[in-house]
């Protein structure tokens, strides 16, 4: 058994990419490969790329360099979004042997017959219109939580976004398959599942992107709530126009779904939302937040926002700033707009200078700190349930409450991957919250 080949993985980007990397890794395992850490010497390095992050190509080159330093004879494969959008560019990077686009990445083991280095990266990428089948996946990143993919692709035409070009049309996993994956995860003593996808509120479009919804997102949520053995389910990011009152009401009474929503806003100015071709106006967003607060006053609400979009004047930006400042939200993820090839926004007038984008980003990140602090303060003195993680960070163990408050307590390995009822006592210097135990809910 000495000659089993070793494979290592590196994932750039989102939770969805992590869930897909895990599935690809399991395929390698089935083919007789041993998975090793990316810091170790391997025969094959697989890099799952992202097109959303700033400097995607620069990051990719650094990861390839790292792999080549570990083993300059290793076979390097690039898969994922950036590999679909810019295959030739990635193939030209020194050391890359294989580039696989959106439909090919799950069949990677079919392409690796010969592990000798290529002079030039070999490209297999489809026309994105062919990305019309669905591959279910889930990742188990640590012992505590797993990311479960339920949907892929997007039919929206937001003017700044390359994801439809990188991942194709919106399509969903069959409900029975999602439930099967959820049961497999819960059988591994994992306490929390995070639902992921490109546009999960659109769940229900068939696996070939056909528009007939056999099941809705609400059906999915209700069915998952009944899976035995899962203590917590978290909805990751969901579009405001697809987050329905029925879903919010169901989550508020649910056995397992936690009171935490992440809802992309992108801009608090209706003018900019129209330029972005978002499918709602700010009034809809206000409505969603008010509805959540009405039935779950203690819920955590996260917001995505983009600064520096073409045509965003100081007035538009201040509209966004004040809108968010007045809204009862818990934290922000701030993205600085960056031009993407083959998107409508790349050709729009009114380019915002880089220094202005940076300044606006800094202002909103400051607002996020203030919002998170205010949210944490509102939770002091309340009883919550915490799920502890597995890392010892400077003598402390951390965890998250159901409503996403980060807590810490002195390190105790027996707490790993266990749920406890706690009382939140005070905010520590590092911004996390101290606690007192109320009683033990579940043992490991």
Short mmCIF file of C-alpha atoms in Angstrom, two decimals:
data_model
loop_
_atom_site.label_atom_id
_atom_site.label_comp_id
_atom_site.label_asym_id
_atom_site.label_seq_id
_atom_site.Cartn_x
_atom_site.Cartn_y
_atom_site.Cartn_z
CA UNK A 1 0.00 0.00 0.00
CA UNK A 2 3.08 2.24 -0.06
CA UNK A 3 2.39 3.60 -3.54
CA UNK A 4 -0.97 5.27 -2.95
CA UNK A 5 -0.90 8.72 -4.49
CA UNK A 6 -1.40 11.78 -2.31
CA UNK A 7 -3.73 14.66 -3.17
CA UNK A 8 -4.05 18.07 -1.46
CA UNK A 9 -6.70 20.76 -1.85
CA UNK A 10 -6.80 24.54 -1.55
CA UNK A 11 -10.12 26.42 -1.61
CA UNK A 12 -10.50 30.11 -2.43
CA UNK A 13 -13.80 31.89 -1.91
CA UNK A 14 -17.17 30.94 -0.51
CA UNK A 15 -18.76 28.25 1.64
CA UNK A 16 -20.21 26.71 -1.51
CA UNK A 17 -16.68 26.17 -2.83
CA UNK A 18 -15.71 24.48 0.44
CA UNK A 19 -18.65 22.08 0.16
CA UNK A 20 -17.68 21.26 -3.43
CA UNK A 21 -13.99 20.75 -2.57
CA UNK A 22 -15.06 18.21 0.05
CA UNK A 23 -17.11 16.31 -2.50
CA UNK A 24 -14.24 16.30 -5.02
CA UNK A 25 -11.92 15.08 -2.23
CA UNK A 26 -14.27 12.17 -1.49
CA UNK A 27 -14.16 11.25 -5.21
CA UNK A 28 -10.36 11.07 -5.03
CA UNK A 29 -10.64 8.91 -1.95
CA UNK A 30 -12.92 6.50 -3.83
CA UNK A 31 -10.26 6.31 -6.57
CA UNK A 32 -7.60 5.24 -4.07
CA UNK A 33 -5.89 8.55 -3.31
CA UNK A 34 -4.94 9.68 0.19
CA UNK A 35 -5.83 13.24 1.11
CA UNK A 36 -3.09 15.26 2.80
CA UNK A 37 -2.88 18.82 4.04
CA UNK A 38 -1.95 21.49 1.48
CA UNK A 39 1.20 22.25 3.48
CA UNK A 40 2.44 18.69 2.83
CA UNK A 41 4.13 17.07 -0.15
CA UNK A 42 1.53 15.65 -2.53
CA UNK A 43 1.42 14.14 -6.03
CA UNK A 44 -1.56 16.28 -7.02
CA UNK A 45 -2.59 19.74 -5.85
CA UNK A 46 -6.16 20.80 -6.66
CA UNK A 47 -7.00 24.50 -6.36
CA UNK A 48 -10.69 25.45 -6.27
CA UNK A 49 -10.78 29.02 -7.56
CA UNK A 50 -13.06 32.00 -7.00
CA UNK A 51 -13.94 34.87 -9.33
CA UNK A 52 -15.50 37.15 -6.74
CA UNK A 53 -12.50 38.06 -4.62
CA UNK A 54 -10.34 40.98 -5.56
CA UNK A 55 -7.03 39.87 -7.14
CA UNK A 56 -8.33 36.37 -7.90
CA UNK A 57 -5.49 35.77 -10.38
CA UNK A 58 -2.83 37.02 -7.97
CA UNK A 59 -4.09 34.76 -5.18
CA UNK A 60 -4.17 31.83 -7.56
CA UNK A 61 -0.56 32.37 -8.67
CA UNK A 62 0.59 32.49 -5.03
CA UNK A 63 -1.13 29.18 -4.26
CA UNK A 64 0.42 27.52 -7.34
CA UNK A 65 3.85 28.82 -6.31
CA UNK A 66 3.34 27.35 -2.84
CA UNK A 67 2.47 23.94 -4.32
CA UNK A 68 5.48 24.00 -6.66
CA UNK A 69 7.76 24.87 -3.75
CA UNK A 70 6.54 21.78 -1.89
CA UNK A 71 6.90 19.48 -4.90
CA UNK A 72 8.00 20.87 -8.26
CA UNK A 73 7.02 17.60 -9.95
CA UNK A 74 3.48 17.64 -8.59
CA UNK A 75 0.49 17.76 -10.92
CA UNK A 76 -1.50 20.99 -10.41
CA UNK A 77 -5.19 21.25 -11.36
CA UNK A 78 -7.35 24.39 -11.23
CA UNK A 79 -11.13 24.05 -10.96
CA UNK A 80 -14.08 26.29 -10.10
CA UNK A 81 -15.39 29.73 -11.00
CA UNK A 82 -12.23 31.46 -12.15
CA UNK A 83 -11.27 28.35 -14.10
CA UNK A 84 -14.57 28.64 -15.97
CA UNK A 85 -14.28 32.38 -16.63
CA UNK A 86 -10.59 32.67 -17.52
CA UNK A 87 -9.35 29.15 -18.36
CA UNK A 88 -6.59 30.22 -20.77
CA UNK A 89 -5.22 32.71 -18.25
CA UNK A 90 -4.96 30.05 -15.53
CA UNK A 91 -3.54 27.48 -17.94
CA UNK A 92 -0.71 29.88 -18.77
CA UNK A 93 0.39 30.11 -15.13
CA UNK A 94 3.71 28.40 -14.62
CA UNK A 95 3.21 24.96 -13.06
CA UNK A 96 -0.50 24.48 -13.93
CA UNK A 97 -1.24 21.21 -15.74
CA UNK A 98 -5.02 21.04 -15.95
CA UNK A 99 -7.89 23.56 -15.88
CA UNK A 100 -11.46 22.32 -15.48
CA UNK A 101 -14.57 24.46 -15.81
CA UNK A 102 -18.00 24.30 -14.20
CA UNK A 103 -19.23 20.96 -15.51
CA UNK A 104 -15.91 19.14 -15.55
CA UNK A 105 -14.70 19.79 -12.00
CA UNK A 106 -16.70 16.92 -10.47
CA UNK A 107 -15.24 14.50 -13.01
CA UNK A 108 -11.65 15.52 -12.29
CA UNK A 109 -10.50 11.97 -11.57
CA UNK A 110 -11.44 11.03 -15.18
CA UNK A 111 -8.89 13.56 -16.47
CA UNK A 112 -5.99 12.47 -14.31
CA UNK A 113 -4.65 9.39 -16.06
CA UNK A 114 -1.15 10.63 -16.45
CA UNK A 115 0.46 12.66 -13.71
CA UNK A 116 3.43 13.86 -15.71
CA UNK A 117 3.82 17.64 -15.91
CA UNK A 118 2.50 19.40 -19.01
CA UNK A 119 4.38 22.17 -20.81
CA UNK A 120 1.15 24.12 -20.91
CA UNK A 121 -2.01 23.69 -18.87
CA UNK A 122 -4.62 21.55 -20.58
CA UNK A 123 -8.06 23.18 -20.61
CA UNK A 124 -11.44 21.45 -20.43
CA UNK A 125 -14.20 24.00 -19.99
CA UNK A 126 -17.68 23.88 -21.42
CA UNK A 127 -19.86 26.63 -22.77
CA UNK A 128 -21.56 27.75 -19.58
CA UNK A 129 -24.97 26.97 -21.11
CA UNK A 130 -24.03 23.29 -20.76
CA UNK A 131 -23.79 23.64 -16.96
CA UNK A 132 -27.32 22.40 -16.52
CA UNK A 133 -26.95 19.37 -14.28
CA UNK A 134 -26.74 19.38 -10.53
CA UNK A 135 -24.06 17.86 -8.31
CA UNK A 136 -24.97 17.70 -4.64
CA UNK A 137 -22.20 18.24 -2.13
CA UNK A 138 -21.42 18.95 1.46
CA UNK A 139 -18.29 19.72 3.40
CA UNK A 140 -17.22 18.76 6.82
CA UNK A 141 -14.67 21.40 7.66
CA UNK A 142 -14.45 20.65 11.35
CA UNK A 143 -16.21 18.48 13.88
CA UNK A 144 -18.72 21.16 14.74
CA UNK A 145 -20.48 22.25 11.56
CA UNK A 146 -20.95 21.27 7.92
CA UNK A 147 -21.86 23.24 4.80
CA UNK A 148 -24.63 21.57 2.80
CA UNK A 149 -25.11 22.66 -0.82
CA UNK A 150 -28.77 22.73 -1.87
CA UNK A 151 -28.69 24.89 -5.02
CA UNK A 152 -26.26 26.08 -7.70
CA UNK A 153 -26.15 28.76 -10.41
CA UNK A 154 -28.23 31.92 -10.73
CA UNK A 155 -30.82 33.31 -13.16
CA UNK A 156 -30.43 36.87 -11.91
CA UNK A 157 -28.66 39.40 -14.11
CA UNK A 158 -27.06 41.70 -11.51
CA UNK A 159 -24.84 44.03 -13.51
CA UNK A 160 -21.70 43.58 -11.35
CA UNK A 161 -21.74 39.81 -11.04
CA UNK A 162 -19.91 37.07 -12.95
CA UNK A 163 -21.44 34.14 -11.06
CA UNK A 164 -24.06 33.29 -13.74
CA UNK A 165 -21.15 33.21 -16.23
CA UNK A 166 -19.11 31.01 -13.89
CA UNK A 167 -21.81 28.68 -12.57
CA UNK A 168 -24.65 28.72 -15.10
CA UNK A 169 -28.41 28.67 -14.61
CA UNK A 170 -30.20 28.25 -11.30
CA UNK A 171 -30.82 24.61 -10.44
CA UNK A 172 -31.49 22.67 -7.27
CA UNK A 173 -30.81 19.38 -5.62
CA UNK A 174 -33.72 16.95 -5.26
CA UNK A 175 -35.32 17.22 -1.83
CA UNK A 176 -34.71 13.53 -1.06
CA UNK A 177 -31.02 13.94 -1.89
CA UNK A 178 -30.64 16.99 0.38
CA UNK A 179 -32.28 15.00 3.19
CA UNK A 180 -30.02 12.00 2.49
CA UNK A 181 -26.93 14.25 2.72
CA UNK A 182 -28.26 15.88 5.91
CA UNK A 183 -28.71 12.42 7.48
CA UNK A 184 -25.15 11.42 6.46
CA UNK A 185 -23.85 14.58 8.13
CA UNK A 186 -25.83 14.08 11.34
CA UNK A 187 -24.60 10.46 11.56
CA UNK A 188 -21.08 11.91 11.96
CA UNK A 189 -21.96 13.68 15.20
CA UNK A 190 -21.94 17.12 13.58
CA UNK A 191 -24.18 19.52 15.46
CA UNK A 192 -24.77 22.29 12.94
CA UNK A 193 -25.52 22.42 9.22
CA UNK A 194 -25.24 25.65 7.21
CA UNK A 195 -27.29 25.65 3.98
CA UNK A 196 -25.36 27.02 1.02
CA UNK A 197 -25.87 27.74 -2.66
CA UNK A 198 -25.51 30.65 -5.05
CA UNK A 199 -29.12 31.79 -4.63
CA UNK A 200 -30.69 29.45 -2.09
CA UNK A 201 -34.03 31.26 -1.89
CA UNK A 202 -34.53 30.17 -5.51
CA UNK A 203 -34.46 26.54 -4.35
CA UNK A 204 -36.86 24.30 -6.22
CA UNK A 205 -35.88 24.87 -9.84
CA UNK A 206 -35.24 21.38 -11.19
CA UNK A 207 -31.79 19.88 -11.55
CA UNK A 208 -31.80 20.84 -15.23
CA UNK A 209 -32.82 24.40 -14.43
CA UNK A 210 -36.38 23.69 -15.52
CA UNK A 211 -38.64 26.32 -14.09
CA UNK A 212 -41.20 23.98 -12.51
CA UNK A 213 -40.70 24.15 -8.76
CA UNK A 214 -41.56 20.76 -7.33
CA UNK A 215 -40.60 22.08 -3.91
CA UNK A 216 -40.07 25.58 -2.57
CA UNK A 217 -37.44 26.89 -0.20
CA UNK A 218 -40.08 26.73 2.56
CA UNK A 219 -40.69 23.01 1.79
CA UNK A 220 -36.95 22.42 2.07
CA UNK A 221 -36.73 24.22 5.42
CA UNK A 222 -39.72 22.31 6.82
CA UNK A 223 -38.35 18.94 5.70
CA UNK A 224 -34.86 19.60 7.11
CA UNK A 225 -36.37 20.65 10.43
CA UNK A 226 -37.50 17.06 10.90
CA UNK A 227 -34.17 15.32 10.29
CA UNK A 228 -33.15 13.49 13.46
CA UNK A 229 -29.80 14.16 15.05
CA UNK A 230 -29.23 17.70 13.76
CA UNK A 231 -29.27 20.21 16.57
CA UNK A 232 -28.92 23.37 14.50
CA UNK A 233 -29.62 24.52 10.96
CA UNK A 234 -28.47 27.90 9.68
CA UNK A 235 -29.67 29.61 6.49
CA UNK A 236 -26.62 31.31 5.03
CA UNK A 237 -27.26 34.13 2.57
CA UNK A 238 -30.74 34.69 1.11
CA UNK A 239 -32.03 37.41 -1.24
CA UNK A 240 -34.54 39.81 0.41
CA UNK A 241 -37.12 39.29 -2.35
CA UNK A 242 -36.97 35.51 -1.80
CA UNK A 243 -37.13 35.53 1.99
CA UNK A 244 -40.86 35.13 2.49
CA UNK A 245 -42.91 35.89 5.62
CA UNK A 246 -43.87 32.21 5.87
CA UNK A 247 -40.19 31.23 6.09
CA UNK A 248 -39.47 33.86 8.73
CA UNK A 249 -42.50 32.71 10.76
CA UNK A 250 -41.45 29.07 10.44
CA UNK A 251 -37.87 29.78 11.57
CA UNK A 252 -39.20 31.67 14.60
CA UNK A 253 -41.00 28.51 15.80
CA UNK A 254 -38.60 25.94 14.40
CA UNK A 255 -36.98 23.15 16.39
CA UNK A 256 -33.57 23.46 14.70
CA UNK A 257 -33.37 26.60 12.52
CA UNK A 258 -31.52 29.35 14.34
CA UNK A 259 -32.48 33.06 14.45
CA UNK A 260 -29.71 34.24 12.15
CA UNK A 261 -30.24 35.70 8.67
CA UNK A 262 -27.71 37.05 6.22
CA UNK A 263 -29.49 39.22 3.66
CA UNK A 264 -27.63 40.99 0.84
CA UNK A 265 -28.63 44.63 0.44
CA UNK A 266 -25.75 45.88 -1.81
CA UNK A 267 -26.98 49.50 -1.69
CA UNK A 268 -29.36 51.60 0.38
CA UNK A 269 -30.06 53.83 -2.63
CA UNK A 270 -32.88 52.85 -4.98
CA UNK A 271 -31.08 54.59 -7.88
CA UNK A 272 -28.07 52.34 -7.41
CA UNK A 273 -30.18 49.21 -6.82
CA UNK A 274 -31.80 49.86 -10.22
CA UNK A 275 -28.38 50.28 -11.89
CA UNK A 276 -27.32 47.00 -10.25
CA UNK A 277 -30.52 45.32 -11.57
CA UNK A 278 -31.32 44.02 -8.10
CA UNK A 279 -34.82 42.59 -7.84
CA UNK A 280 -36.11 44.73 -4.99
CA UNK A 281 -36.00 48.29 -3.69
CA UNK A 282 -34.88 49.40 -0.22
CA UNK A 283 -38.48 49.42 1.03
CA UNK A 284 -38.62 45.62 0.60
CA UNK A 285 -35.43 45.31 2.63
CA UNK A 286 -36.85 47.43 5.47
CA UNK A 287 -39.94 45.25 5.39
CA UNK A 288 -37.87 42.01 5.76
CA UNK A 289 -35.87 43.37 8.69
CA UNK A 290 -39.02 44.63 10.44
CA UNK A 291 -40.73 41.26 9.98
CA UNK A 292 -37.75 39.38 11.48
CA UNK A 293 -37.57 41.79 14.42
CA UNK A 294 -41.32 41.43 15.02
CA UNK A 295 -41.20 37.63 15.48
CA UNK A 296 -37.55 37.24 16.60
CA UNK A 297 -36.38 40.39 18.42
CA UNK A 298 -33.11 38.64 19.37
CA UNK A 299 -32.26 37.49 15.81
CA UNK A 300 -28.90 38.31 14.27
CA UNK A 301 -29.18 40.03 10.87
CA UNK A 302 -26.11 40.34 8.66
CA UNK A 303 -25.96 42.54 5.56
CA UNK A 304 -23.84 42.49 2.37
CA UNK A 305 -23.14 45.90 0.88
CA UNK A 306 -21.07 47.08 -2.12
CA UNK A 307 -19.37 50.48 -2.15
CA UNK A 308 -18.04 52.41 -5.14
CA UNK A 309 -20.42 51.02 -7.78
CA UNK A 310 -20.31 53.08 -11.01
CA UNK A 311 -22.53 56.13 -10.66
CA UNK A 312 -22.51 56.05 -6.83
CA UNK A 313 -22.23 59.71 -5.83
CA UNK A 314 -21.48 60.94 -2.31
CA UNK A 315 -25.25 61.46 -1.90
CA UNK A 316 -26.00 57.85 -2.88
CA UNK A 317 -23.35 56.59 -0.50
CA UNK A 318 -24.68 58.68 2.38
CA UNK A 319 -28.16 57.38 1.61
CA UNK A 320 -26.76 53.86 2.12
CA UNK A 321 -24.87 54.86 5.26
CA UNK A 322 -27.89 56.48 6.93
CA UNK A 323 -30.22 53.69 5.82
CA UNK A 324 -27.98 51.10 7.51
CA UNK A 325 -27.27 53.27 10.53
CA UNK A 326 -30.97 53.60 11.28
CA UNK A 327 -31.79 49.96 10.62
CA UNK A 328 -31.81 47.37 13.41
CA UNK A 329 -29.14 45.09 11.92
CA UNK A 330 -26.24 43.25 13.58
CA UNK A 331 -23.17 43.42 11.28
CA UNK A 332 -22.06 44.22 7.71
CA UNK A 333 -19.95 42.45 5.12
CA UNK A 334 -18.53 45.32 3.05
CA UNK A 335 -17.32 44.71 -0.51
CA UNK A 336 -15.43 47.31 -2.52
CA UNK A 337 -16.73 47.25 -6.10
CA UNK A 338 -14.20 45.95 -8.60
CA UNK A 339 -14.64 45.79 -12.37
CA UNK A 340 -15.27 42.37 -13.88
CA UNK A 341 -14.90 41.49 -17.56
CA UNK A 342 -18.13 40.68 -19.44
CA UNK A 343 -20.39 42.41 -16.93
CA UNK A 344 -22.66 45.35 -17.74
CA UNK A 345 -21.30 47.45 -14.89
CA UNK A 346 -17.76 47.33 -16.34
CA UNK A 347 -18.92 49.63 -19.17
CA UNK A 348 -21.02 51.99 -17.07
CA UNK A 349 -20.12 55.66 -16.73
CA UNK A 350 -19.43 57.37 -13.41
CA UNK A 351 -16.38 55.37 -12.32
CA UNK A 352 -15.67 55.99 -8.64
CA UNK A 353 -11.97 56.68 -7.93
CA UNK A 354 -10.16 53.95 -5.95
CA UNK A 355 -9.37 56.26 -3.00
CA UNK A 356 -13.07 57.19 -2.69
CA UNK A 357 -14.06 53.51 -2.77
CA UNK A 358 -11.52 52.82 -0.01
CA UNK A 359 -12.82 55.69 2.15
CA UNK A 360 -16.44 54.55 1.80
CA UNK A 361 -15.47 50.99 2.61
CA UNK A 362 -13.68 52.14 5.77
CA UNK A 363 -16.72 54.15 6.89
CA UNK A 364 -19.04 51.17 6.52
CA UNK A 365 -16.60 48.81 8.23
CA UNK A 366 -16.56 51.27 11.15
CA UNK A 367 -20.35 51.21 11.16
CA UNK A 368 -20.27 47.40 11.21
CA UNK A 369 -18.09 47.40 14.36
CA UNK A 370 -20.57 49.77 16.03
CA UNK A 371 -23.57 47.65 14.97
CA UNK A 372 -22.03 44.38 16.17
CA UNK A 373 -21.14 45.95 19.51
CA UNK A 374 -24.67 47.30 19.97
CA UNK A 375 -26.13 43.89 19.07
CA UNK A 376 -23.83 42.10 21.55
CA UNK A 377 -24.71 44.63 24.26
CA UNK A 378 -28.42 43.97 23.67
CA UNK A 379 -27.75 40.28 24.41
CA UNK A 380 -25.92 40.75 27.75
CA UNK A 381 -27.88 39.17 30.59
CA UNK A 382 -29.84 36.82 28.32
CA UNK A 383 -29.68 33.02 28.31
CA UNK A 384 -28.59 31.45 25.04
CA UNK A 385 -27.30 28.11 23.77
CA UNK A 386 -23.69 27.89 22.65
CA UNK A 387 -21.99 25.33 20.42
CA UNK A 388 -18.29 25.17 21.27
CA UNK A 389 -15.64 24.81 18.54
CA UNK A 390 -12.49 22.71 18.59
CA UNK A 391 -9.63 25.18 18.64
CA UNK A 392 -7.57 26.29 21.62
CA UNK A 393 -6.95 30.00 21.01
CA UNK A 394 -4.55 31.43 23.58
CA UNK A 395 -6.05 29.38 26.38
CA UNK A 396 -9.70 29.95 25.43
CA UNK A 397 -12.37 27.95 23.67
CA UNK A 398 -14.78 29.91 21.48
CA UNK A 399 -18.25 29.19 20.22
CA UNK A 400 -21.32 30.81 18.72
CA UNK A 401 -24.77 31.19 20.22
CA UNK A 402 -27.77 30.32 18.08
CA UNK A 403 -28.08 34.03 17.23
CA UNK A 404 -24.42 34.26 16.24
CA UNK A 405 -22.86 35.96 19.26
CA UNK A 406 -19.23 34.91 19.55
CA UNK A 407 -18.42 33.76 23.08
CA UNK A 408 -15.30 32.59 24.91
CA UNK A 409 -14.47 30.74 28.11
CA UNK A 410 -11.22 29.22 29.49
CA UNK A 411 -10.05 26.22 27.44
CA UNK A 412 -11.58 22.89 28.34
CA UNK A 413 -11.27 20.08 25.74
CA UNK A 414 -14.40 18.39 27.12
CA UNK A 415 -16.48 21.29 25.79
CA UNK A 416 -15.51 20.67 22.14
CA UNK A 417 -18.56 20.11 19.91
CA UNK A 418 -21.02 20.28 22.81
CA UNK A 419 -24.06 22.47 23.35
CA UNK A 420 -24.64 24.31 26.62
CA UNK A 421 -27.14 26.76 27.99
CA UNK A 422 -25.26 29.85 29.10
CA UNK A 423 -25.85 33.35 30.36
CA UNK A 424 -24.04 36.14 28.51
CA UNK A 425 -22.26 38.27 31.12
CA UNK A 426 -19.98 40.89 29.57
CA UNK A 427 -18.11 41.93 26.43
CA UNK A 428 -14.38 41.14 26.59
CA UNK A 429 -11.60 43.45 25.29
CA UNK A 430 -11.30 41.38 22.10
CA UNK A 431 -15.00 41.90 21.33
CA UNK A 432 -16.20 38.38 22.17
CA UNK A 433 -18.60 37.78 25.06
CA UNK A 434 -17.91 36.10 28.41
CA UNK A 435 -20.40 33.64 29.85
CA UNK A 436 -21.64 31.68 32.83
CA UNK A 437 -22.98 28.16 32.45
CA UNK A 438 -26.67 27.66 33.26
CA UNK A 439 -26.85 23.92 32.68
CA UNK A 440 -25.53 21.31 30.33
CA UNK A 441 -27.88 20.60 27.48
CA UNK A 442 -26.11 17.88 25.60
CA UNK A 443 -23.05 15.82 26.17
CA UNK A 444 -20.51 15.10 23.49
#
